């Protein structure tokens, strides 16, 4: 004859039965969170997608001065065509790693598509922004290891130091104008110094900083 069950033992089956749906919900929540994070990441580089970067950068600019940078790799199409897509993917992956290291945990790095990248990170003043752009350009143009070879890489960078409350679209427009100025000059970097709103009406109004200025 079995001894009578204790109160806790009598309720154990019901407790276990109730825990199964809870465990299922926890697992489902974890899967959904991972899928959501994956949707916010570029599958090749692991950088933020445009939407994810926009949300993160907008939050940053709301509180402090932020350096917004646009990057376009020079000669990437030719490299991709001559060395193959594997070489192109290696260049994109290394570029992403270098951008993440440059902005650190307080910033954001994203890929807008192709060989176009963007970053945003807190930056107190224009002098510090110019130093960051010069260093970032040097880092991004270091040759990329690919098997036994080193792949040459060029880059054009445009930056804009956005004041708190500046619409991100305006800051990106200013950085884009500066980046294309750098590209037309043969590469390097440019830092815009006019208010971001002026670029919508006059996209060519900026002060130039050539790579030699950093030296």
mmCIF file of N, CA and C in Angstrom, residues 1-141:
data_model
loop_
_atom_site.group_PDB
_atom_site.id
_atom_site.type_symbol
_atom_site.label_atom_id
_atom_site.label_comp_id
_atom_site.label_asym_id
_atom_site.label_seq_id
_atom_site.Cartn_x
_atom_site.Cartn_y
_atom_site.Cartn_z
ATOM 1 N N UNK A 1 0.848 -1.194 0.000
ATOM 2 C CA UNK A 1 0.000 0.000 0.000
ATOM 3 C C UNK A 1 0.878 1.236 0.000
ATOM 4 N N UNK A 2 0.594 2.152 -0.920
ATOM 5 C CA UNK A 2 1.417 3.344 -1.044
ATOM 6 C C UNK A 2 1.002 4.378 -0.019
ATOM 7 N N UNK A 3 1.966 5.143 0.524
ATOM 8 C CA UNK A 3 1.622 6.196 1.486
ATOM 9 C C UNK A 3 0.837 7.291 0.786
ATOM 10 N N UNK A 4 -0.018 8.001 1.513
ATOM 11 C CA UNK A 4 -0.814 9.073 0.886
ATOM 12 C C UNK A 4 0.091 10.166 0.348
ATOM 13 N N UNK A 5 -0.300 10.734 -0.805
ATOM 14 C CA UNK A 5 0.510 11.776 -1.432
ATOM 15 C C UNK A 5 0.424 13.068 -0.652
ATOM 16 N N UNK A 6 1.552 13.739 -0.566
ATOM 17 C CA UNK A 6 1.580 15.054 0.078
ATOM 18 C C UNK A 6 0.864 16.059 -0.813
ATOM 19 N N UNK A 7 0.405 17.221 -0.242
ATOM 20 C CA UNK A 7 -0.298 18.228 -1.058
ATOM 21 C C UNK A 7 0.506 18.677 -2.262
ATOM 22 N N UNK A 8 1.807 18.926 -2.089
ATOM 23 C CA UNK A 8 2.630 19.383 -3.201
ATOM 24 C C UNK A 8 2.731 18.326 -4.275
ATOM 25 N N UNK A 9 2.790 17.040 -3.839
ATOM 26 C CA UNK A 9 2.878 15.957 -4.807
ATOM 27 C C UNK A 9 1.596 15.814 -5.605
ATOM 28 N N UNK A 10 0.450 16.051 -4.931
ATOM 29 C CA UNK A 10 -0.827 15.937 -5.641
ATOM 30 C C UNK A 10 -0.945 16.988 -6.747
ATOM 31 N N UNK A 11 -0.360 18.175 -6.548
ATOM 32 C CA UNK A 11 -0.468 19.251 -7.529
ATOM 33 C C UNK A 11 0.666 19.231 -8.563
ATOM 34 N N UNK A 12 1.638 18.337 -8.395
ATOM 35 C CA UNK A 12 2.787 18.325 -9.293
ATOM 36 C C UNK A 12 2.408 18.086 -10.753
ATOM 37 N N UNK A 13 1.537 17.144 -11.083
ATOM 38 C CA UNK A 13 1.185 16.956 -12.498
ATOM 39 C C UNK A 13 0.603 18.217 -13.130
ATOM 40 N N UNK A 14 -0.253 18.926 -12.383
ATOM 41 C CA UNK A 14 -0.845 20.152 -12.931
ATOM 42 C C UNK A 14 0.213 21.224 -13.148
ATOM 43 N N UNK A 15 1.173 21.310 -12.208
ATOM 44 C CA UNK A 15 2.237 22.296 -12.342
ATOM 45 C C UNK A 15 3.093 22.001 -13.569
ATOM 46 N N UNK A 16 3.427 20.702 -13.745
ATOM 47 C CA UNK A 16 4.234 20.315 -14.895
ATOM 48 C C UNK A 16 3.492 20.572 -16.199
ATOM 49 N N UNK A 17 2.184 20.285 -16.191
ATOM 50 C CA UNK A 17 1.399 20.510 -17.399
ATOM 51 C C UNK A 17 1.357 21.988 -17.756
ATOM 52 N N UNK A 18 1.264 22.841 -16.742
ATOM 53 C CA UNK A 18 1.208 24.276 -17.002
ATOM 54 C C UNK A 18 2.540 24.806 -17.480
ATOM 55 N N UNK A 19 3.650 24.160 -17.027
ATOM 56 C CA UNK A 19 4.970 24.653 -17.392
ATOM 57 C C UNK A 19 5.309 24.382 -18.842
ATOM 58 N N UNK A 20 4.676 23.392 -19.455
ATOM 59 C CA UNK A 20 4.974 23.062 -20.840
ATOM 60 C C UNK A 20 4.619 24.205 -21.780
ATOM 61 N N UNK A 21 3.377 24.772 -21.697
ATOM 62 C CA UNK A 21 3.097 25.922 -22.566
ATOM 63 C C UNK A 21 4.013 27.108 -22.299
ATOM 64 N N UNK A 22 4.349 27.338 -20.997
ATOM 65 C CA UNK A 22 5.236 28.455 -20.683
ATOM 66 C C UNK A 22 6.603 28.268 -21.322
ATOM 67 N N UNK A 23 7.132 27.052 -21.257
ATOM 68 C CA UNK A 23 8.425 26.776 -21.884
ATOM 69 C C UNK A 23 8.330 26.950 -23.390
ATOM 70 N N UNK A 24 7.176 26.536 -23.956
ATOM 71 C CA UNK A 24 6.999 26.705 -25.385
ATOM 72 C C UNK A 24 6.968 28.165 -25.789
ATOM 73 N N UNK A 25 6.290 28.990 -24.990
ATOM 74 C CA UNK A 25 6.246 30.423 -25.283
ATOM 75 C C UNK A 25 7.623 31.044 -25.168
ATOM 76 N N UNK A 26 8.398 30.617 -24.159
ATOM 77 C CA UNK A 26 9.745 31.158 -24.000
ATOM 78 C C UNK A 26 10.613 30.825 -25.201
ATOM 79 N N UNK A 27 10.514 29.585 -25.675
ATOM 80 C CA UNK A 27 11.300 29.189 -26.847
ATOM 81 C C UNK A 27 10.854 29.964 -28.086
ATOM 82 N N UNK A 28 9.530 30.137 -28.234
ATOM 83 C CA UNK A 28 9.017 30.874 -29.384
ATOM 84 C C UNK A 28 9.485 32.321 -29.357
ATOM 85 N N UNK A 29 9.451 32.924 -28.160
ATOM 86 C CA UNK A 29 9.906 34.308 -28.017
ATOM 87 C C UNK A 29 11.374 34.445 -28.394
ATOM 88 N N UNK A 30 12.193 33.482 -27.976
ATOM 89 C CA UNK A 30 13.617 33.507 -28.306
ATOM 90 C C UNK A 30 13.832 33.403 -29.811
ATOM 91 N N UNK A 31 13.106 32.510 -30.452
ATOM 92 C CA UNK A 31 13.223 32.347 -31.907
ATOM 93 C C UNK A 31 12.803 33.610 -32.628
ATOM 94 N N UNK A 32 11.687 34.199 -32.187
ATOM 95 C CA UNK A 32 11.203 35.418 -32.829
ATOM 96 C C UNK A 32 12.197 36.564 -32.658
ATOM 97 N N UNK A 33 12.802 36.661 -31.461
ATOM 98 C CA UNK A 33 13.789 37.717 -31.213
ATOM 99 C C UNK A 33 14.997 37.539 -32.125
ATOM 100 N N UNK A 34 15.427 36.298 -32.303
ATOM 101 C CA UNK A 34 16.565 36.040 -33.183
ATOM 102 C C UNK A 34 16.224 36.362 -34.634
ATOM 103 N N UNK A 35 15.016 36.030 -35.057
ATOM 104 C CA UNK A 35 14.612 36.335 -36.431
ATOM 105 C C UNK A 35 14.514 37.840 -36.644
ATOM 106 N N UNK A 36 14.007 38.548 -35.629
ATOM 107 C CA UNK A 36 13.898 40.002 -35.742
ATOM 108 C C UNK A 36 15.274 40.633 -35.835
ATOM 109 N N UNK A 37 16.218 40.148 -35.018
ATOM 110 C CA UNK A 37 17.573 40.678 -35.075
ATOM 111 C C UNK A 37 18.222 40.371 -36.417
ATOM 112 N N UNK A 38 17.962 39.168 -36.938
ATOM 113 C CA UNK A 38 18.525 38.806 -38.239
ATOM 114 C C UNK A 38 17.957 39.689 -39.341
ATOM 115 N N UNK A 39 16.683 40.063 -39.225
ATOM 116 C CA UNK A 39 16.074 40.921 -40.233
ATOM 117 C C UNK A 39 16.668 42.317 -40.211
ATOM 118 N N UNK A 40 17.249 42.692 -39.087
ATOM 119 C CA UNK A 40 17.860 44.013 -38.966
ATOM 120 C C UNK A 40 19.332 44.004 -39.349
ATOM 121 N N UNK A 41 19.849 42.866 -39.765
ATOM 122 C CA UNK A 41 21.266 42.731 -40.091
ATOM 123 C C UNK A 41 21.452 42.324 -41.538
ATOM 124 N N UNK A 42 22.466 42.908 -42.170
ATOM 125 C CA UNK A 42 22.834 42.504 -43.514
ATOM 126 C C UNK A 42 23.410 41.090 -43.457
ATOM 127 N N UNK A 43 22.912 40.157 -44.252
ATOM 128 C CA UNK A 43 23.349 38.764 -44.115
ATOM 129 C C UNK A 43 24.818 38.531 -44.441
ATOM 130 N N UNK A 44 25.417 39.350 -45.299
ATOM 131 C CA UNK A 44 26.814 39.134 -45.673
ATOM 132 C C UNK A 44 27.776 39.726 -44.646
ATOM 133 N N UNK A 45 27.526 40.957 -44.232
ATOM 134 C CA UNK A 45 28.482 41.665 -43.375
ATOM 135 C C UNK A 45 28.101 41.683 -41.904
ATOM 136 N N UNK A 46 26.847 41.411 -41.591
ATOM 137 C CA UNK A 46 26.392 41.501 -40.213
ATOM 138 C C UNK A 46 26.115 42.923 -39.750
ATOM 139 N N UNK A 47 26.281 43.907 -40.646
ATOM 140 C CA UNK A 47 25.993 45.295 -40.284
ATOM 141 C C UNK A 47 24.487 45.542 -40.258
ATOM 142 N N UNK A 48 24.101 46.672 -39.671
ATOM 143 C CA UNK A 48 22.691 47.037 -39.630
ATOM 144 C C UNK A 48 22.164 47.302 -41.039
ATOM 145 N N UNK A 49 20.901 46.948 -41.250
ATOM 146 C CA UNK A 49 20.233 47.332 -42.477
ATOM 147 C C UNK A 49 19.889 48.823 -42.417
ATOM 148 N N UNK A 50 19.390 49.351 -43.511
ATOM 149 C CA UNK A 50 19.061 50.784 -43.558
ATOM 150 C C UNK A 50 18.062 51.172 -42.462
ATOM 151 N N UNK A 51 17.007 50.374 -42.299
ATOM 152 C CA UNK A 51 15.989 50.709 -41.301
ATOM 153 C C UNK A 51 16.555 50.662 -39.887
ATOM 154 N N UNK A 52 17.327 49.627 -39.603
ATOM 155 C CA UNK A 52 17.903 49.504 -38.266
ATOM 156 C C UNK A 52 18.892 50.628 -37.988
ATOM 157 N N UNK A 53 19.717 50.964 -38.981
ATOM 158 C CA UNK A 53 20.668 52.059 -38.800
ATOM 159 C C UNK A 53 19.932 53.377 -38.595
ATOM 160 N N UNK A 54 18.892 53.613 -39.368
ATOM 161 C CA UNK A 54 18.135 54.855 -39.240
ATOM 162 C C UNK A 54 17.582 55.022 -37.834
ATOM 163 N N UNK A 55 17.026 53.956 -37.280
ATOM 164 C CA UNK A 55 16.470 54.031 -35.932
ATOM 165 C C UNK A 55 17.551 54.314 -34.899
ATOM 166 N N UNK A 56 18.675 53.621 -35.007
ATOM 167 C CA UNK A 56 19.767 53.795 -34.045
ATOM 168 C C UNK A 56 20.391 55.186 -34.162
ATOM 169 N N UNK A 57 20.692 55.627 -35.371
ATOM 170 C CA UNK A 57 21.333 56.924 -35.570
ATOM 171 C C UNK A 57 20.414 58.068 -35.145
ATOM 172 N N UNK A 58 19.134 57.938 -35.399
ATOM 173 C CA UNK A 58 18.181 58.969 -34.988
ATOM 174 C C UNK A 58 18.169 59.129 -33.479
ATOM 175 N N UNK A 59 18.237 58.027 -32.754
ATOM 176 C CA UNK A 59 18.290 58.102 -31.286
ATOM 177 C C UNK A 59 19.574 58.775 -30.828
ATOM 178 N N UNK A 60 20.685 58.493 -31.505
ATOM 179 C CA UNK A 60 21.955 59.104 -31.126
ATOM 180 C C UNK A 60 21.919 60.623 -31.319
ATOM 181 N N UNK A 61 21.430 61.073 -32.478
ATOM 182 C CA UNK A 61 21.428 62.500 -32.795
ATOM 183 C C UNK A 61 20.477 63.271 -31.890
ATOM 184 N N UNK A 62 19.488 62.608 -31.354
ATOM 185 C CA UNK A 62 18.535 63.304 -30.490
ATOM 186 C C UNK A 62 19.181 63.809 -29.210
ATOM 187 N N UNK A 63 20.330 63.235 -28.832
ATOM 188 C CA UNK A 63 20.894 63.561 -27.512
ATOM 189 C C UNK A 63 22.229 64.299 -27.555
ATOM 190 N N UNK A 64 22.983 64.197 -28.661
ATOM 191 C CA UNK A 64 24.353 64.727 -28.647
ATOM 192 C C UNK A 64 24.837 64.953 -30.075
ATOM 193 N N UNK A 65 25.956 65.681 -30.249
ATOM 194 C CA UNK A 65 26.531 65.805 -31.599
ATOM 195 C C UNK A 65 27.004 64.442 -32.101
ATOM 196 N N UNK A 66 26.730 64.174 -33.355
ATOM 197 C CA UNK A 66 27.031 62.866 -33.940
ATOM 198 C C UNK A 66 27.673 63.071 -35.309
ATOM 199 N N UNK A 67 28.762 62.357 -35.542
ATOM 200 C CA UNK A 67 29.399 62.364 -36.852
ATOM 201 C C UNK A 67 28.757 61.279 -37.711
ATOM 202 N N UNK A 68 28.116 61.706 -38.785
ATOM 203 C CA UNK A 68 27.493 60.784 -39.737
ATOM 204 C C UNK A 68 28.413 60.667 -40.945
ATOM 205 N N UNK A 69 28.740 59.448 -41.324
ATOM 206 C CA UNK A 69 29.716 59.207 -42.388
ATOM 207 C C UNK A 69 29.106 58.284 -43.439
ATOM 208 N N UNK A 70 29.327 58.624 -44.696
ATOM 209 C CA UNK A 70 28.999 57.734 -45.805
ATOM 210 C C UNK A 70 30.296 57.280 -46.471
ATOM 211 N N UNK A 71 30.366 56.004 -46.802
ATOM 212 C CA UNK A 71 31.568 55.401 -47.389
ATOM 213 C C UNK A 71 31.205 54.718 -48.697
ATOM 214 N N UNK A 72 31.994 54.982 -49.722
ATOM 215 C CA UNK A 72 31.847 54.295 -50.996
ATOM 216 C C UNK A 72 33.220 53.758 -51.388
ATOM 217 N N UNK A 73 33.293 52.463 -51.660
ATOM 218 C CA UNK A 73 34.568 51.843 -52.010
ATOM 219 C C UNK A 73 34.921 52.147 -53.457
ATOM 220 N N UNK A 74 36.129 52.639 -53.690
ATOM 221 C CA UNK A 74 36.579 52.990 -55.037
ATOM 222 C C UNK A 74 37.173 51.763 -55.731
ATOM 223 N N UNK A 75 36.745 51.528 -56.960
ATOM 224 C CA UNK A 75 37.279 50.406 -57.727
ATOM 225 C C UNK A 75 36.714 49.064 -57.336
ATOM 226 N N UNK A 76 35.640 49.059 -56.548
ATOM 227 C CA UNK A 76 35.113 47.770 -56.087
ATOM 228 C C UNK A 76 34.552 46.936 -57.241
ATOM 229 N N UNK A 77 33.824 47.574 -58.159
ATOM 230 C CA UNK A 77 33.227 46.819 -59.260
ATOM 231 C C UNK A 77 34.301 46.148 -60.113
ATOM 232 N N UNK A 78 35.370 46.874 -60.391
ATOM 233 C CA UNK A 78 36.447 46.298 -61.196
ATOM 234 C C UNK A 78 37.086 45.122 -60.473
ATOM 235 N N UNK A 79 37.286 45.262 -59.164
ATOM 236 C CA UNK A 79 37.866 44.165 -58.389
ATOM 237 C C UNK A 79 36.939 42.961 -58.393
ATOM 238 N N UNK A 80 35.657 43.219 -58.212
ATOM 239 C CA UNK A 80 34.680 42.136 -58.188
ATOM 240 C C UNK A 80 34.624 41.421 -59.533
ATOM 241 N N UNK A 81 34.754 42.183 -60.620
ATOM 242 C CA UNK A 81 34.682 41.591 -61.963
ATOM 243 C C UNK A 81 35.945 40.800 -62.301
ATOM 244 N N UNK A 82 37.095 41.272 -61.870
ATOM 245 C CA UNK A 82 38.352 40.633 -62.250
ATOM 246 C C UNK A 82 38.751 39.510 -61.303
ATOM 247 N N UNK A 83 38.475 39.672 -60.012
ATOM 248 C CA UNK A 83 38.899 38.667 -59.033
ATOM 249 C C UNK A 83 37.780 37.742 -58.593
ATOM 250 N N UNK A 84 36.552 38.066 -58.945
ATOM 251 C CA UNK A 84 35.432 37.190 -58.603
ATOM 252 C C UNK A 84 34.676 37.656 -57.365
ATOM 253 N N UNK A 85 33.487 37.056 -57.212
ATOM 254 C CA UNK A 85 32.610 37.477 -56.109
ATOM 255 C C UNK A 85 33.176 37.104 -54.737
ATOM 256 N N UNK A 86 33.952 36.038 -54.673
ATOM 257 C CA UNK A 86 34.538 35.665 -53.378
ATOM 258 C C UNK A 86 35.478 36.755 -52.885
ATOM 259 N N UNK A 87 36.250 37.312 -53.809
ATOM 260 C CA UNK A 87 37.140 38.415 -53.437
ATOM 261 C C UNK A 87 36.326 39.640 -53.037
ATOM 262 N N UNK A 88 35.259 39.912 -53.795
ATOM 263 C CA UNK A 88 34.401 41.035 -53.448
ATOM 264 C C UNK A 88 33.771 40.872 -52.077
ATOM 265 N N UNK A 89 33.318 39.659 -51.776
ATOM 266 C CA UNK A 89 32.723 39.401 -50.458
ATOM 267 C C UNK A 89 33.745 39.582 -49.345
ATOM 268 N N UNK A 90 34.982 39.177 -49.604
ATOM 269 C CA UNK A 90 36.032 39.345 -48.597
ATOM 270 C C UNK A 90 36.278 40.824 -48.311
ATOM 271 N N UNK A 91 36.271 41.632 -49.360
ATOM 272 C CA UNK A 91 36.460 43.072 -49.185
ATOM 273 C C UNK A 91 35.317 43.678 -48.383
ATOM 274 N N UNK A 92 34.096 43.288 -48.693
ATOM 275 C CA UNK A 92 32.938 43.815 -47.968
ATOM 276 C C UNK A 92 32.968 43.404 -46.502
ATOM 277 N N UNK A 93 33.327 42.148 -46.238
ATOM 278 C CA UNK A 93 33.377 41.669 -44.860
ATOM 279 C C UNK A 93 34.464 42.394 -44.059
ATOM 280 N N UNK A 94 35.637 42.589 -44.653
ATOM 281 C CA UNK A 94 36.711 43.291 -43.956
ATOM 282 C C UNK A 94 36.340 44.760 -43.733
ATOM 283 N N UNK A 95 35.697 45.371 -44.700
ATOM 284 C CA UNK A 95 35.254 46.758 -44.534
ATOM 285 C C UNK A 95 34.283 46.870 -43.373
ATOM 286 N N UNK A 96 33.347 45.947 -43.295
ATOM 287 C CA UNK A 96 32.378 45.957 -42.198
ATOM 288 C C UNK A 96 33.072 45.830 -40.853
ATOM 289 N N UNK A 97 34.026 44.914 -40.760
ATOM 290 C CA UNK A 97 34.762 44.726 -39.500
ATOM 291 C C UNK A 97 35.507 45.999 -39.107
ATOM 292 N N UNK A 98 36.101 46.667 -40.066
ATOM 293 C CA UNK A 98 36.844 47.888 -39.776
ATOM 294 C C UNK A 98 35.920 49.022 -39.338
ATOM 295 N N UNK A 99 34.747 49.095 -39.925
ATOM 296 C CA UNK A 99 33.790 50.133 -39.547
ATOM 297 C C UNK A 99 33.276 49.918 -38.131
ATOM 298 N N UNK A 100 32.961 48.685 -37.798
ATOM 299 C CA UNK A 100 32.484 48.383 -36.443
ATOM 300 C C UNK A 100 33.548 48.717 -35.409
ATOM 301 N N UNK A 101 34.797 48.377 -35.717
ATOM 302 C CA UNK A 101 35.889 48.688 -34.787
ATOM 303 C C UNK A 101 36.079 50.195 -34.649
ATOM 304 N N UNK A 102 35.820 50.944 -35.714
ATOM 305 C CA UNK A 102 36.035 52.388 -35.687
ATOM 306 C C UNK A 102 35.013 53.112 -34.829
ATOM 307 N N UNK A 103 33.754 52.679 -34.846
ATOM 308 C CA UNK A 103 32.711 53.395 -34.102
ATOM 309 C C UNK A 103 32.523 52.853 -32.694
ATOM 310 N N UNK A 104 32.937 51.624 -32.444
ATOM 311 C CA UNK A 104 32.828 51.073 -31.102
ATOM 312 C C UNK A 104 31.387 50.808 -30.687
ATOM 313 N N UNK A 105 31.195 50.433 -29.426
ATOM 314 C CA UNK A 105 29.855 50.050 -28.957
ATOM 315 C C UNK A 105 28.879 51.208 -28.839
ATOM 316 N N UNK A 106 29.375 52.446 -28.819
ATOM 317 C CA UNK A 106 28.468 53.593 -28.689
ATOM 318 C C UNK A 106 27.943 54.085 -30.027
ATOM 319 N N UNK A 107 28.459 53.553 -31.127
ATOM 320 C CA UNK A 107 28.055 54.019 -32.444
ATOM 321 C C UNK A 107 27.231 52.991 -33.194
ATOM 322 N N UNK A 108 27.050 53.248 -34.491
ATOM 323 C CA UNK A 108 26.284 52.352 -35.353
ATOM 324 C C UNK A 108 26.961 52.287 -36.713
ATOM 325 N N UNK A 109 26.928 51.112 -37.315
ATOM 326 C CA UNK A 109 27.486 50.917 -38.651
ATOM 327 C C UNK A 109 26.488 50.132 -39.476
ATOM 328 N N UNK A 110 26.258 50.590 -40.710
ATOM 329 C CA UNK A 110 25.276 49.929 -41.554
ATOM 330 C C UNK A 110 25.756 49.796 -42.982
ATOM 331 N N UNK A 111 25.089 48.941 -43.709
ATOM 332 C CA UNK A 111 25.335 48.772 -45.140
ATOM 333 C C UNK A 111 24.069 49.130 -45.882
ATOM 334 N N UNK A 112 24.169 50.102 -46.789
ATOM 335 C CA UNK A 112 23.006 50.548 -47.534
ATOM 336 C C UNK A 112 22.821 49.752 -48.821
ATOM 337 N N UNK A 113 23.775 48.906 -49.138
ATOM 338 C CA UNK A 113 23.680 48.106 -50.355
ATOM 339 C C UNK A 113 24.947 48.224 -51.172
ATOM 340 N N UNK A 114 25.282 47.148 -51.906
ATOM 341 C CA UNK A 114 26.485 47.174 -52.731
ATOM 342 C C UNK A 114 27.710 47.464 -51.886
ATOM 343 N N UNK A 115 28.486 48.471 -52.310
ATOM 344 C CA UNK A 115 29.687 48.841 -51.564
ATOM 345 C C UNK A 115 29.496 50.188 -50.869
ATOM 346 N N UNK A 116 28.266 50.487 -50.484
ATOM 347 C CA UNK A 116 27.948 51.728 -49.786
ATOM 348 C C UNK A 116 27.673 51.434 -48.311
ATOM 349 N N UNK A 117 28.413 52.098 -47.461
ATOM 350 C CA UNK A 117 28.303 51.894 -46.021
ATOM 351 C C UNK A 117 28.068 53.226 -45.328
ATOM 352 N N UNK A 118 27.630 53.150 -44.078
ATOM 353 C CA UNK A 118 27.426 54.360 -43.292
ATOM 354 C C UNK A 118 27.723 54.078 -41.825
ATOM 355 N N UNK A 119 28.158 55.118 -41.129
ATOM 356 C CA UNK A 119 28.387 55.009 -39.689
ATOM 357 C C UNK A 119 27.861 56.257 -39.008
ATOM 358 N N UNK A 120 27.634 56.150 -37.724
ATOM 359 C CA UNK A 120 27.258 57.289 -36.892
ATOM 360 C C UNK A 120 27.786 57.023 -35.491
ATOM 361 N N UNK A 121 28.454 58.006 -34.919
ATOM 362 C CA UNK A 121 28.906 57.850 -33.541
ATOM 363 C C UNK A 121 29.062 59.223 -32.898
ATOM 364 N N UNK A 122 28.896 59.301 -31.573
ATOM 365 C CA UNK A 122 29.026 60.585 -30.884
ATOM 366 C C UNK A 122 30.399 61.203 -31.123
ATOM 367 N N UNK A 123 30.407 62.507 -31.377
ATOM 368 C CA UNK A 123 31.651 63.220 -31.676
ATOM 369 C C UNK A 123 31.483 64.658 -31.190
ATOM 370 N N UNK A 124 32.377 65.162 -30.344
ATOM 371 C CA UNK A 124 32.134 66.454 -29.699
ATOM 372 C C UNK A 124 32.327 67.678 -30.576
ATOM 373 N N UNK A 125 33.251 67.618 -31.562
ATOM 374 C CA UNK A 125 33.566 68.842 -32.312
ATOM 375 C C UNK A 125 34.168 68.487 -33.672
ATOM 376 N N UNK A 126 34.269 69.531 -34.532
ATOM 377 C CA UNK A 126 34.720 69.318 -35.904
ATOM 378 C C UNK A 126 36.158 68.820 -35.969
ATOM 379 N N UNK A 127 37.019 69.284 -35.064
ATOM 380 C CA UNK A 127 38.417 68.838 -35.086
ATOM 381 C C UNK A 127 38.503 67.332 -34.872
ATOM 382 N N UNK A 128 37.734 66.839 -33.926
ATOM 383 C CA UNK A 128 37.736 65.392 -33.672
ATOM 384 C C UNK A 128 37.136 64.639 -34.848
ATOM 385 N N UNK A 129 36.135 65.229 -35.511
ATOM 386 C CA UNK A 129 35.525 64.583 -36.672
ATOM 387 C C UNK A 129 36.531 64.445 -37.804
ATOM 388 N N UNK A 130 37.330 65.493 -38.041
ATOM 389 C CA UNK A 130 38.336 65.442 -39.106
ATOM 390 C C UNK A 130 39.386 64.378 -38.815
ATOM 391 N N UNK A 131 39.820 64.290 -37.568
ATOM 392 C CA UNK A 131 40.805 63.265 -37.189
ATOM 393 C C UNK A 131 40.226 61.872 -37.408
ATOM 394 N N UNK A 132 38.962 61.678 -37.013
ATOM 395 C CA UNK A 132 38.323 60.368 -37.187
ATOM 396 C C UNK A 132 38.242 59.995 -38.659
ATOM 397 N N UNK A 133 37.836 60.938 -39.510
ATOM 398 C CA UNK A 133 37.723 60.644 -40.936
ATOM 399 C C UNK A 133 39.069 60.277 -41.550
ATOM 400 N N UNK A 134 40.113 60.998 -41.161
ATOM 401 C CA UNK A 134 41.444 60.708 -41.694
ATOM 402 C C UNK A 134 41.895 59.302 -41.289
ATOM 403 N N UNK A 135 41.704 58.970 -40.016
ATOM 404 C CA UNK A 135 42.107 57.640 -39.531
ATOM 405 C C UNK A 135 41.257 56.545 -40.165
ATOM 406 N N UNK A 136 39.964 56.805 -40.299
ATOM 407 C CA UNK A 136 39.086 55.800 -40.882
ATOM 408 C C UNK A 136 39.459 55.549 -42.339
ATOM 409 N N UNK A 137 39.763 56.616 -43.067
ATOM 410 C CA UNK A 137 40.167 56.444 -44.461
ATOM 411 C C UNK A 137 41.447 55.611 -44.555
ATOM 412 N N UNK A 138 42.408 55.893 -43.697
ATOM 413 C CA UNK A 138 43.648 55.109 -43.703
ATOM 414 C C UNK A 138 43.362 53.640 -43.409
ATOM 415 N N UNK A 139 42.466 53.405 -42.464
ATOM 416 C CA UNK A 139 42.168 52.024 -42.082
ATOM 417 C C UNK A 139 41.428 51.289 -43.200
ATOM 418 N N UNK A 140 40.474 51.966 -43.817
ATOM 419 C CA UNK A 140 39.671 51.312 -44.845
ATOM 420 C C UNK A 140 40.466 51.016 -46.108
ATOM 421 N N UNK A 141 41.503 51.772 -46.373
ATOM 422 C CA UNK A 141 42.278 51.578 -47.605
ATOM 423 C C UNK A 141 43.479 50.662 -47.405
#
